[in-house]
Coordinates of C-alpha atoms in Angstrom, one line a residue:
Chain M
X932 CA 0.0 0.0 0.0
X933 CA 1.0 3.6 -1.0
X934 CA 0.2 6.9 -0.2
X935 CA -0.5 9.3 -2.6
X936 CA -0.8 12.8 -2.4
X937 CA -2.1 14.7 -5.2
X938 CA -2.0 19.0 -5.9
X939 CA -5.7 19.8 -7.3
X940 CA -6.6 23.3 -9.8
X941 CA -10.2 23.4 -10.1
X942 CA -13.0 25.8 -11.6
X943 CA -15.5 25.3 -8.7
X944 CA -18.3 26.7 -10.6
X945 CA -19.8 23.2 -11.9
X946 CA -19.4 21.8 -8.4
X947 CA -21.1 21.3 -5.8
X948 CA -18.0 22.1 -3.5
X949 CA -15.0 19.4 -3.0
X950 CA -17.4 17.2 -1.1
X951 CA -19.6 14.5 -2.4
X952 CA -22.7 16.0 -1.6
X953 CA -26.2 14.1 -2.7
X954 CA -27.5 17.4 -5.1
X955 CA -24.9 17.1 -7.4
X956 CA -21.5 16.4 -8.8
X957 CA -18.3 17.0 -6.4
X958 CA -14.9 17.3 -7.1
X959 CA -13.8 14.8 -4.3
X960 CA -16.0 11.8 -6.5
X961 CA -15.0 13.7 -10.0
X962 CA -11.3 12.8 -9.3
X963 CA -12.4 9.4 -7.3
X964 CA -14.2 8.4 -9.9
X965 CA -11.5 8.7 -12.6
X966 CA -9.1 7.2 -10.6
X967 CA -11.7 4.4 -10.5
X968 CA -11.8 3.9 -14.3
X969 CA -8.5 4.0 -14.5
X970 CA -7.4 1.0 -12.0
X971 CA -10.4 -0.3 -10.7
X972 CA -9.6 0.7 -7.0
X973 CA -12.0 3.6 -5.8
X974 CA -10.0 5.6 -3.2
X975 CA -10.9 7.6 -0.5
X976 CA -9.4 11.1 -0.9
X977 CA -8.5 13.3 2.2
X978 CA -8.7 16.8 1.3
X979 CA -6.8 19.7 3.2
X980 CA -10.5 20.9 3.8
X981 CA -13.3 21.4 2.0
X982 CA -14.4 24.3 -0.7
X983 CA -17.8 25.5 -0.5
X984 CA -19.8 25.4 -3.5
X985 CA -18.7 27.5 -6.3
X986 CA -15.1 28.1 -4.6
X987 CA -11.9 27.4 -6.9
X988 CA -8.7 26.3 -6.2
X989 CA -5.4 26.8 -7.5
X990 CA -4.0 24.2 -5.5
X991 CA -6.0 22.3 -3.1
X992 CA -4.0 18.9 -1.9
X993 CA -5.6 15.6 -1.2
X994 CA -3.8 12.1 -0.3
X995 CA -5.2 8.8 -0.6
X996 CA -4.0 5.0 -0.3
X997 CA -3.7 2.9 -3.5
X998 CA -2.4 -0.9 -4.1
X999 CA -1.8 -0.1 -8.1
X1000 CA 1.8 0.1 -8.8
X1001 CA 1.3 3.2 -11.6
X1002 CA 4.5 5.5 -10.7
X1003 CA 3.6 8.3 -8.4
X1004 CA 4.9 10.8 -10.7
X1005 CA 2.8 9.2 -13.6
X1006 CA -1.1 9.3 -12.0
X1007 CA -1.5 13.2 -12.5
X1008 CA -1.4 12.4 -16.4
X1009 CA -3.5 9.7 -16.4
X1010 CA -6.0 11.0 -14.4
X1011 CA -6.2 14.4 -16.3
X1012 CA -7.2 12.3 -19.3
X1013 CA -10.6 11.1 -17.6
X1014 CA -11.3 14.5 -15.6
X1015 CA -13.3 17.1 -17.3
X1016 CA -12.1 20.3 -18.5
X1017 CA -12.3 22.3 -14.9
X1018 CA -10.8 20.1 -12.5
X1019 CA -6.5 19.5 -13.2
X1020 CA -4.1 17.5 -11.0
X1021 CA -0.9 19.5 -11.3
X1022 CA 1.3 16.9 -9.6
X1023 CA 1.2 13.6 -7.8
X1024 CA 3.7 12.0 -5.4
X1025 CA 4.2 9.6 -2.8
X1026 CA 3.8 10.7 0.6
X1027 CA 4.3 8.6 4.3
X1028 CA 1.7 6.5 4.9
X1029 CA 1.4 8.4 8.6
X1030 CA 1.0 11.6 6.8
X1031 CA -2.2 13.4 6.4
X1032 CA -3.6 16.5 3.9
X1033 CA -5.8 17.4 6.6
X1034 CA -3.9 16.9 9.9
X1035 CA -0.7 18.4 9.1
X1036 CA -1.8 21.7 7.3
X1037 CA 0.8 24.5 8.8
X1038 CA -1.1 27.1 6.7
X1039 CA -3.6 27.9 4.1
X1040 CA -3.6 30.7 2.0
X1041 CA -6.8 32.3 0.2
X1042 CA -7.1 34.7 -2.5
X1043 CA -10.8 36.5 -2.8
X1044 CA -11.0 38.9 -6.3
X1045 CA -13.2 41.3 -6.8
X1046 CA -13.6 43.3 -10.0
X1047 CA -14.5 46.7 -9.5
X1048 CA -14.8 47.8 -13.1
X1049 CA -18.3 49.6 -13.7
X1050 CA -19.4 46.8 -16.0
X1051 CA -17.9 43.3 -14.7
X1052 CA -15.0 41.3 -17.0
X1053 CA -17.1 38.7 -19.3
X1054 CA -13.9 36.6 -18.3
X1055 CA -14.2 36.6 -15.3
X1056 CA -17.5 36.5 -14.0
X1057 CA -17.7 32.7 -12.1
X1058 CA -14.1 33.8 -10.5
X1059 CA -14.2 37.6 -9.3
X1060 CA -17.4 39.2 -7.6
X1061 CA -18.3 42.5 -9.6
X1062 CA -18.7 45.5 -7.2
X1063 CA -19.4 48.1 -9.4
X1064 CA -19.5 51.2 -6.8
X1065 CA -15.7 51.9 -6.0
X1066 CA -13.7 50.7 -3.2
X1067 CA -11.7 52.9 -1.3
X1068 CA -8.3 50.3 -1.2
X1069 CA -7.3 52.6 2.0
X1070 CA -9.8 52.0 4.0
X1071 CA -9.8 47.9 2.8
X1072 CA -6.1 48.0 3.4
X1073 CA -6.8 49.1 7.2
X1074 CA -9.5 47.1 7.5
X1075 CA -7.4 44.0 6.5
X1076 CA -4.3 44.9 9.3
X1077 CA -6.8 44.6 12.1
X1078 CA -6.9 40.9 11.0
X1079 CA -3.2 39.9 11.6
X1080 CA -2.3 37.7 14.4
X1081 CA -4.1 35.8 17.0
X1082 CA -7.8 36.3 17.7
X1083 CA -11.0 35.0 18.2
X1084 CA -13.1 34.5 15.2
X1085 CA -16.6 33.6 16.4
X1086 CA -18.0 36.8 14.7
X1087 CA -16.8 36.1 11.4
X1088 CA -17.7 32.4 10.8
X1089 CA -21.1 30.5 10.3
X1090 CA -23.6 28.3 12.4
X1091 CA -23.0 25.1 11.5
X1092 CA -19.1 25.6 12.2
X1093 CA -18.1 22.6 14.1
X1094 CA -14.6 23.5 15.5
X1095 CA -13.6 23.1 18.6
X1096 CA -12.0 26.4 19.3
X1097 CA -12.2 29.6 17.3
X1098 CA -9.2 30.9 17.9
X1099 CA -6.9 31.4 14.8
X1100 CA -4.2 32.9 14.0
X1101 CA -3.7 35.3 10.6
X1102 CA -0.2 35.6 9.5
X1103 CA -0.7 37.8 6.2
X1104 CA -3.9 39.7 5.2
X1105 CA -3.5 42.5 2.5
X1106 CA -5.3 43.8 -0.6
X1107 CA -3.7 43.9 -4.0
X1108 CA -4.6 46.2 -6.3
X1109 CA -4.5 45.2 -10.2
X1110 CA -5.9 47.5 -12.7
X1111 CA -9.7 47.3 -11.9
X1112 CA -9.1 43.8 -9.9
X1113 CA -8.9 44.1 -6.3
X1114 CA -7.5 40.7 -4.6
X1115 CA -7.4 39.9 -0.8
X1116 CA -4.8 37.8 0.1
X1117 CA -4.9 36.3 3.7
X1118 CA -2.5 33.1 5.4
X1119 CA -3.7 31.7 8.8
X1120 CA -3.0 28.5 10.4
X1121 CA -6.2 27.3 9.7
X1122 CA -10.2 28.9 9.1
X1123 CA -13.5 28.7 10.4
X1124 CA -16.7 27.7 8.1
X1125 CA -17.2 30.8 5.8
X1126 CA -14.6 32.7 7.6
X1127 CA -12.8 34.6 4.6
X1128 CA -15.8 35.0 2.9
X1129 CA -17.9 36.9 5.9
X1130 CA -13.9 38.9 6.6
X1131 CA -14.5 39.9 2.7
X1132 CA -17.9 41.0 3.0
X1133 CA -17.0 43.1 5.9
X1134 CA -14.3 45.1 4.4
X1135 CA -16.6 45.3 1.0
X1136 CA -19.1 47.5 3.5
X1137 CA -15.7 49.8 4.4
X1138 CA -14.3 50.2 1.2
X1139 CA -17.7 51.1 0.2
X1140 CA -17.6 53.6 3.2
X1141 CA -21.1 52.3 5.0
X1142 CA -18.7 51.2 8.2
X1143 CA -15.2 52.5 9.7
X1144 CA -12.4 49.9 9.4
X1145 CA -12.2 49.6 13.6
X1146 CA -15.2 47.7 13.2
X1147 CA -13.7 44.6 12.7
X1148 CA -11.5 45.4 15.7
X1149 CA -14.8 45.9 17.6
X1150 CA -16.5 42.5 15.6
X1151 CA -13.0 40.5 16.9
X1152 CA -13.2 41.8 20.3
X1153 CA -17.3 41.2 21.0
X1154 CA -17.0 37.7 18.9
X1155 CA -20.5 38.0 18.2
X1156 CA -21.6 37.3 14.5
X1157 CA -23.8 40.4 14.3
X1158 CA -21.3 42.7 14.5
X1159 CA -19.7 41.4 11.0
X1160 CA -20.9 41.8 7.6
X1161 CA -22.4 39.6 5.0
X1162 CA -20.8 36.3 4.1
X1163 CA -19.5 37.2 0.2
X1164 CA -20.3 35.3 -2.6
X1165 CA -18.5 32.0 -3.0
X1166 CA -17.2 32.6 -6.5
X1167 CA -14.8 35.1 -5.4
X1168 CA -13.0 32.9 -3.5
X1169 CA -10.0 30.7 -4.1
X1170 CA -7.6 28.3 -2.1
X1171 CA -4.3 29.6 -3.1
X1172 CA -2.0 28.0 -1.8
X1173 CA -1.1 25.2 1.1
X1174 CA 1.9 25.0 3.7
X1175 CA 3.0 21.5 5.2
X1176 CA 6.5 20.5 7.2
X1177 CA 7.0 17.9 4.4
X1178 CA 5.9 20.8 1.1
X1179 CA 4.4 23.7 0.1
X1180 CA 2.8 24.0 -3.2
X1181 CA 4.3 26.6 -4.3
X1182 CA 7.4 24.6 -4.2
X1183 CA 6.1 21.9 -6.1
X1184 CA 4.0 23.9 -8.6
X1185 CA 6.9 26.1 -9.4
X1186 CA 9.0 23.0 -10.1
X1187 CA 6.8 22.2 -12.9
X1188 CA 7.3 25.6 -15.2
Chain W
X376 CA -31.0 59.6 -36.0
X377 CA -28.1 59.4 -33.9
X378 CA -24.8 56.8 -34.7
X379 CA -23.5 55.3 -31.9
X380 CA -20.7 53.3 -31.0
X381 CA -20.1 50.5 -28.6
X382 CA -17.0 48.8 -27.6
X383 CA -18.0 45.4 -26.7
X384 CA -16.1 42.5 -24.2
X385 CA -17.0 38.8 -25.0
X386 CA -16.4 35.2 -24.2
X387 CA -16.6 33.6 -27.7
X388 CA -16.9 30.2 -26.4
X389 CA -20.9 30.2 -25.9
X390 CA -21.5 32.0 -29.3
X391 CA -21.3 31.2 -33.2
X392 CA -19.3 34.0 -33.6
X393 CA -20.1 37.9 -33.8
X394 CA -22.7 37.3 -36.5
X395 CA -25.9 36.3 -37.2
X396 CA -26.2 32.5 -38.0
X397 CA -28.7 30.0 -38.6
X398 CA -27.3 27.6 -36.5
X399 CA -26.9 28.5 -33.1
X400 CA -26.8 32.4 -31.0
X401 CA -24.3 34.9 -32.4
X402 CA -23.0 38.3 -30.4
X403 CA -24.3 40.4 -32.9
X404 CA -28.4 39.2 -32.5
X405 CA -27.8 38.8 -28.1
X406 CA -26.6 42.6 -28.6
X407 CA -29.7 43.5 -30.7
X408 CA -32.4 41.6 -29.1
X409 CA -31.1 43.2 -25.9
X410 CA -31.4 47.0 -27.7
X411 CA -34.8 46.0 -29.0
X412 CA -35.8 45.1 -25.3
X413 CA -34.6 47.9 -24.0
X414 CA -36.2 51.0 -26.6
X415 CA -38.5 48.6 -29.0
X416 CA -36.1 49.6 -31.9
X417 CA -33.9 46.1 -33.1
X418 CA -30.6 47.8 -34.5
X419 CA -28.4 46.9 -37.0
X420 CA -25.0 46.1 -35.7
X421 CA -22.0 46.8 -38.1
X422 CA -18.7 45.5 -36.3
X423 CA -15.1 45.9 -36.9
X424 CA -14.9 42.9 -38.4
X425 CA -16.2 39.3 -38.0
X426 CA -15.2 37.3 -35.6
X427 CA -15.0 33.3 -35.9
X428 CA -17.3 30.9 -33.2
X429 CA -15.4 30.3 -30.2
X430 CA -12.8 33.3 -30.6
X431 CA -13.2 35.9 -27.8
X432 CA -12.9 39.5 -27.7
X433 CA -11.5 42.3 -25.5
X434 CA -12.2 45.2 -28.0
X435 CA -14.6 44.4 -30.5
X436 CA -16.5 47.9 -31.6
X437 CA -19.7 48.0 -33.6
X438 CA -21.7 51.1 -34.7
X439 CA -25.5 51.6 -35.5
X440 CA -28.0 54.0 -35.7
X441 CA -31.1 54.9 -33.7
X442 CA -34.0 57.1 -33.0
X443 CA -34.0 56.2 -29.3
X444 CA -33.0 59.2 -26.9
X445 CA -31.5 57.8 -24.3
X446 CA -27.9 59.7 -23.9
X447 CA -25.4 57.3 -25.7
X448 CA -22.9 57.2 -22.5
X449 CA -25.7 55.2 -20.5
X450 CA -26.4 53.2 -23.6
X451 CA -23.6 50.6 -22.2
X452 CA -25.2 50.1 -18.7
X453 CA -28.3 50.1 -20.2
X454 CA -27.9 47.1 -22.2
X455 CA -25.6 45.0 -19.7
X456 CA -28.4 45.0 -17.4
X457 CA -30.4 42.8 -20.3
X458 CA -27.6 41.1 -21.5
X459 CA -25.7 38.0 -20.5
X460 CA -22.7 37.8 -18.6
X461 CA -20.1 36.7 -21.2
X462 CA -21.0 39.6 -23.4
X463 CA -20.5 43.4 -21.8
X464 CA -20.5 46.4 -23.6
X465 CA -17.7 48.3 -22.0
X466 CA -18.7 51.6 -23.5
X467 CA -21.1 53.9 -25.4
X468 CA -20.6 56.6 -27.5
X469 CA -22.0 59.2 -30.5
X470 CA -20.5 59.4 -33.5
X471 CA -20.5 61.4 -36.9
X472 CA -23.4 59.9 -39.2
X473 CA -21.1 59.0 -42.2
X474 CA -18.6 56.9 -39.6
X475 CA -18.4 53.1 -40.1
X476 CA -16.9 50.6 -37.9
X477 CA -15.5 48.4 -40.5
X478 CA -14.6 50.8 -43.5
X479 CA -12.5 53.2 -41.4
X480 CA -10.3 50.4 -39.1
X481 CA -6.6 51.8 -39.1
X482 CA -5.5 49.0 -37.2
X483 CA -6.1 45.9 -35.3
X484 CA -4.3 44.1 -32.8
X485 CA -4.8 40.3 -32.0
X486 CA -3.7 38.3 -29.1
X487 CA -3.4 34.4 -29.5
X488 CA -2.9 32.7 -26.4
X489 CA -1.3 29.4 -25.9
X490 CA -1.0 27.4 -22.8
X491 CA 2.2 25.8 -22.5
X492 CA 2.2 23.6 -19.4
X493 CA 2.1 19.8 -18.6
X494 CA -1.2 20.2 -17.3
X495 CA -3.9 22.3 -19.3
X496 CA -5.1 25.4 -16.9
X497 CA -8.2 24.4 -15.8
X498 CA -9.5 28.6 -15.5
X499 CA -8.0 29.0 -18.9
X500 CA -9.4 26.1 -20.4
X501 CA -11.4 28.5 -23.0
X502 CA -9.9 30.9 -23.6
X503 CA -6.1 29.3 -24.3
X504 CA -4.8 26.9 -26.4
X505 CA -3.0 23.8 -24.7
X506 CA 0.0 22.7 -26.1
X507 CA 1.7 20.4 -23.6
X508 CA 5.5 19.6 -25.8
X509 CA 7.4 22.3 -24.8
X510 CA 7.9 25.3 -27.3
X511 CA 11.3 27.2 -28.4
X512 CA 10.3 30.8 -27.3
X513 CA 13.5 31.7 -29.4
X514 CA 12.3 30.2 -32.4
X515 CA 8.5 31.6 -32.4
X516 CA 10.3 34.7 -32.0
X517 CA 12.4 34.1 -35.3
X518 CA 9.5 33.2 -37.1
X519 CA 7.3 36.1 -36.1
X520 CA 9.8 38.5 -37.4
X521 CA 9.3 37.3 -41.1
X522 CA 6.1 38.5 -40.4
X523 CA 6.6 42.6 -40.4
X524 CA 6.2 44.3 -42.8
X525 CA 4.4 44.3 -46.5
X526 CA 3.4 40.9 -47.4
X527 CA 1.2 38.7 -49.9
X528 CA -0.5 37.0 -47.2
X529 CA -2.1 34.3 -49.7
X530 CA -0.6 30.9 -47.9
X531 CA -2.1 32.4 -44.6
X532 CA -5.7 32.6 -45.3
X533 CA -8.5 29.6 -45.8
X534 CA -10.4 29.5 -48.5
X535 CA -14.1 31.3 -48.5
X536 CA -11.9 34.5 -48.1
X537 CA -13.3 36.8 -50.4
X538 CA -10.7 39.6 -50.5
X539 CA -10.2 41.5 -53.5
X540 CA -6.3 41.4 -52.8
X541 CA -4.5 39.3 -50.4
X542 CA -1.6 41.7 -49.6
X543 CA -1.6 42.8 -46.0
X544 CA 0.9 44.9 -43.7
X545 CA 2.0 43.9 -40.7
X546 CA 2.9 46.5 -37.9
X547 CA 3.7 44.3 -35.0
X548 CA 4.6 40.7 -34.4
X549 CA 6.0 38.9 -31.3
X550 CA 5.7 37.1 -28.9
X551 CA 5.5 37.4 -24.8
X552 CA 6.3 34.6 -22.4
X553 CA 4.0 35.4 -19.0
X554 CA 4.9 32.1 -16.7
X555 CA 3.6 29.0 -18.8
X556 CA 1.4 31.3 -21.1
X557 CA 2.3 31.9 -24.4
X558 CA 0.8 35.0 -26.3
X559 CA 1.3 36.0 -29.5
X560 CA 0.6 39.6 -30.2
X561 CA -0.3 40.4 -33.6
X562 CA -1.0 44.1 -34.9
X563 CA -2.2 44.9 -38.3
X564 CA -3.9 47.2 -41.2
X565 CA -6.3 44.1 -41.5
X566 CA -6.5 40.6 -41.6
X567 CA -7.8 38.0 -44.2
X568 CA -10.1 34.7 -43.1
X569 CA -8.6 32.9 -40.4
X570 CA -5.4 34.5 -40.9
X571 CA -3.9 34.7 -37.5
X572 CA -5.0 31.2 -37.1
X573 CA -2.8 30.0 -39.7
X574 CA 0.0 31.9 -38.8
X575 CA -0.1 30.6 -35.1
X576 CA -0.2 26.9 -36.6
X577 CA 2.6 27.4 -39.0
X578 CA 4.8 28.9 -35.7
X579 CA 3.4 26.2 -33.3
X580 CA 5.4 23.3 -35.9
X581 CA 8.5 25.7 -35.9
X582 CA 8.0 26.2 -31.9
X583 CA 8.2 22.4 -31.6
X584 CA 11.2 21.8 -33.5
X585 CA 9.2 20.2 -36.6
X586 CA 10.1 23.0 -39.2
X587 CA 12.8 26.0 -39.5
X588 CA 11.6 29.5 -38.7
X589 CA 12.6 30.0 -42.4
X590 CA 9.7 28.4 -43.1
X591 CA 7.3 31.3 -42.7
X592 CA 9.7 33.3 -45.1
X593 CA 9.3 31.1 -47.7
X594 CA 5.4 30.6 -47.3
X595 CA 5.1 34.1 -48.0
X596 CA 7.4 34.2 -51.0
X597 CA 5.2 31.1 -52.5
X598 CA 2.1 32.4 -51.7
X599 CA 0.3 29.1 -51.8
X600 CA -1.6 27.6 -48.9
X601 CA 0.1 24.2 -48.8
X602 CA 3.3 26.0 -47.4
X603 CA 1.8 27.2 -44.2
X604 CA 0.6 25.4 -41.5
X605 CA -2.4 24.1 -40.1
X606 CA -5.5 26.7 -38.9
X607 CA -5.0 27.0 -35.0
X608 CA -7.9 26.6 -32.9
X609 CA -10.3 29.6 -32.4
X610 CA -10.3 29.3 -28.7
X611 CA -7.1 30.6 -28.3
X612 CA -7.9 34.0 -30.1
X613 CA -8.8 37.4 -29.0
X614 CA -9.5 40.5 -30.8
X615 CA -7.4 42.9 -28.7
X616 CA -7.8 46.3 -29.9
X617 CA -8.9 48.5 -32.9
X618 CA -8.0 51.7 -33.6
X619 CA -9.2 54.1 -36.0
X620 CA -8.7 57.9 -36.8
X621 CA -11.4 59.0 -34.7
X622 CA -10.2 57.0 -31.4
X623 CA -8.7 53.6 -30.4
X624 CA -10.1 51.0 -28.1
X625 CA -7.5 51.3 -25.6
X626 CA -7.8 55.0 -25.1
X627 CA -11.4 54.4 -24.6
X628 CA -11.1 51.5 -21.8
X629 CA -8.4 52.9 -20.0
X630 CA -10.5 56.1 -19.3
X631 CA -12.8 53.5 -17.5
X632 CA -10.4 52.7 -14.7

């Protein structure tokens, strides 16, 4: 038995999310299913976390176990040639068989665009949110330092969050600006359920001027979800980027140009 | 009567092309039917120039007339409230009554894109061209050069072209390496039938090692179809910018931002 851990790009927006879900078609069965058709094992894949509906990554990592004797290095190829279109494996590898996509995430880094053109990009409408009226990048820039470090997220995540704790800790959070584009970059050792998308949708009401940027001092200090904004649309969002002791994907996806 | 002119974003990959087809919906009829919707007139669009199903566009203009009085500046917003999202008209303007978008193009600038990684970009996927064997960046280079200039452009156009003369000039040709993308800009006084296409095909065989830049020299000279390569997919191409006496596309967008 090996383990195999695989770096995943996908265009979420034909997706019910990573997860096999029972209304429609994940990516977790798109890629199990291929893997299935091409050695007859279906495998269980272990995601670093799931992706909401509609959410893309860049490079989201999954591992699973496999008796077939296909060289590591060899399965990203065949696989693409049964997956559709949208969903790529950029690389596959052997990992330990103690070692876990989920378990031993260090951190994750999201990117969240937002076009701010009057009328939105035709090419890029399932991957930035269009806000037509202009963001002040000052004020979102502000906004975003109050996020660094350690705090306690309960404001800015969703019922039906699970986790035992919500305290996390942000190590980057800054906004990018590029030509009408606006991206939010943000690294933490780990997020809550919806938590970069409600942090987005409370800087979208600063930038827009409606709220000051202490307020998400105030929403981190009172922990209380009513003092956030509103959870921004999923298909703003992508998974950037993931940090392990044993890799980073950057690492291994800038080994590959 | 009023002319006015749009300048108008699109994802080809939906569409039959700019215009009006029997067989499917073109640019040209969602861009009319959403006029006619919007003041009961149904215009007549006239664009730039045709473009082929599947290719996109980031400048296409068009011109037509009407009796409606709604100021031509909110003409764009207007119709991008009735249109759908892989088509935006990115602006709206009046021009003189004896202007024409096709007769008076000075010049037009074409980008081909070409995705030159292992694994196809799964966000790219329509709007690129995967070519996974890696191509000589030095020798796409070469064989643009042969390019510039005055030429008989007969080996580089298919067949259906109707051009009274088949000599075109070419002001700019090159190409412009952006991580694993490939894109091939190509500006000109015009362009016959599937031109670029053909030209990107012929440089994709010298890119991979299977012909001498040389090649594209000696197509020209001979003037005969059979000397040039293969027509490149449409997917790939994107009409970039147009520029006439009056104004030029890029003026006009980058007063948006």
């Amino acid at each position: 038995m090996r383990r195999i851990a695989l770096i995943i790009e996908y265009d979420g927006t034909n997706y019910v999310g990573w997860q096999i879900q029972p209304n429609g078609v994940s990516v977790q069965e798109s890629i199990a299913e291929a893997y299935r058709k091409l050695v007859g094992e279906r495998p269980v894949l272990h995601a670093s976390g799931r992706t909401d509906s509609g959410v893309h990554a860049r490079a989201q990592v999954a591992h699973f176990d496999t008796e077939s004797r296909i060289p590591a290095d060899k399965i990203c190829y065949a696989l693409n040639t049964r997956l559709p279109g949208d969903i790529r494996v950029k690389a596959s590898f052997e990992v330990p068989c103690d070692w876990h996509a989920r378990f031993e995430v260090k951190e994750k880094h999201y990117v969240y665009t937002i076009d701010n053109s009057p009328h939105a990009c035709a090419f890029t409408r399932n991957t930035a949110l269009h806000v037509h009226e202009r963001l002040d990048t000052e004020r979102l820039g502000e906004a975003a330092e109050f996020f660094l470090g350690e705090h306690d997220f309960n404001a800015f995540r969703s019922t039906g969050s699970k986790a035992s704790t919500t305290v996390r800790t942000i190590f980057a959070s800054y906004w990018e600006k590029d030509g009408e584009f606006l991206r939010y970059h943000v690294a933490g050792s780990g997020f809550l359920y919806n938590m970069v998308r409600i942090m987005v949708g409370t800087m979208i009401r600063i930038g827009k001027g409606f709220e000051e940027p202490e307020t998400v001092k105030e929403a981190l200090l009172r922990a209380e979800r009513s003092f956030a904004g509103d959870t921004a649309p999923a298909h703003g969002l992508m998974l950037w980027r993931v940090k392990y002791d044993l890799f980073d994907t950057d690492e291994i996806l800038s080994g590959l140009i």
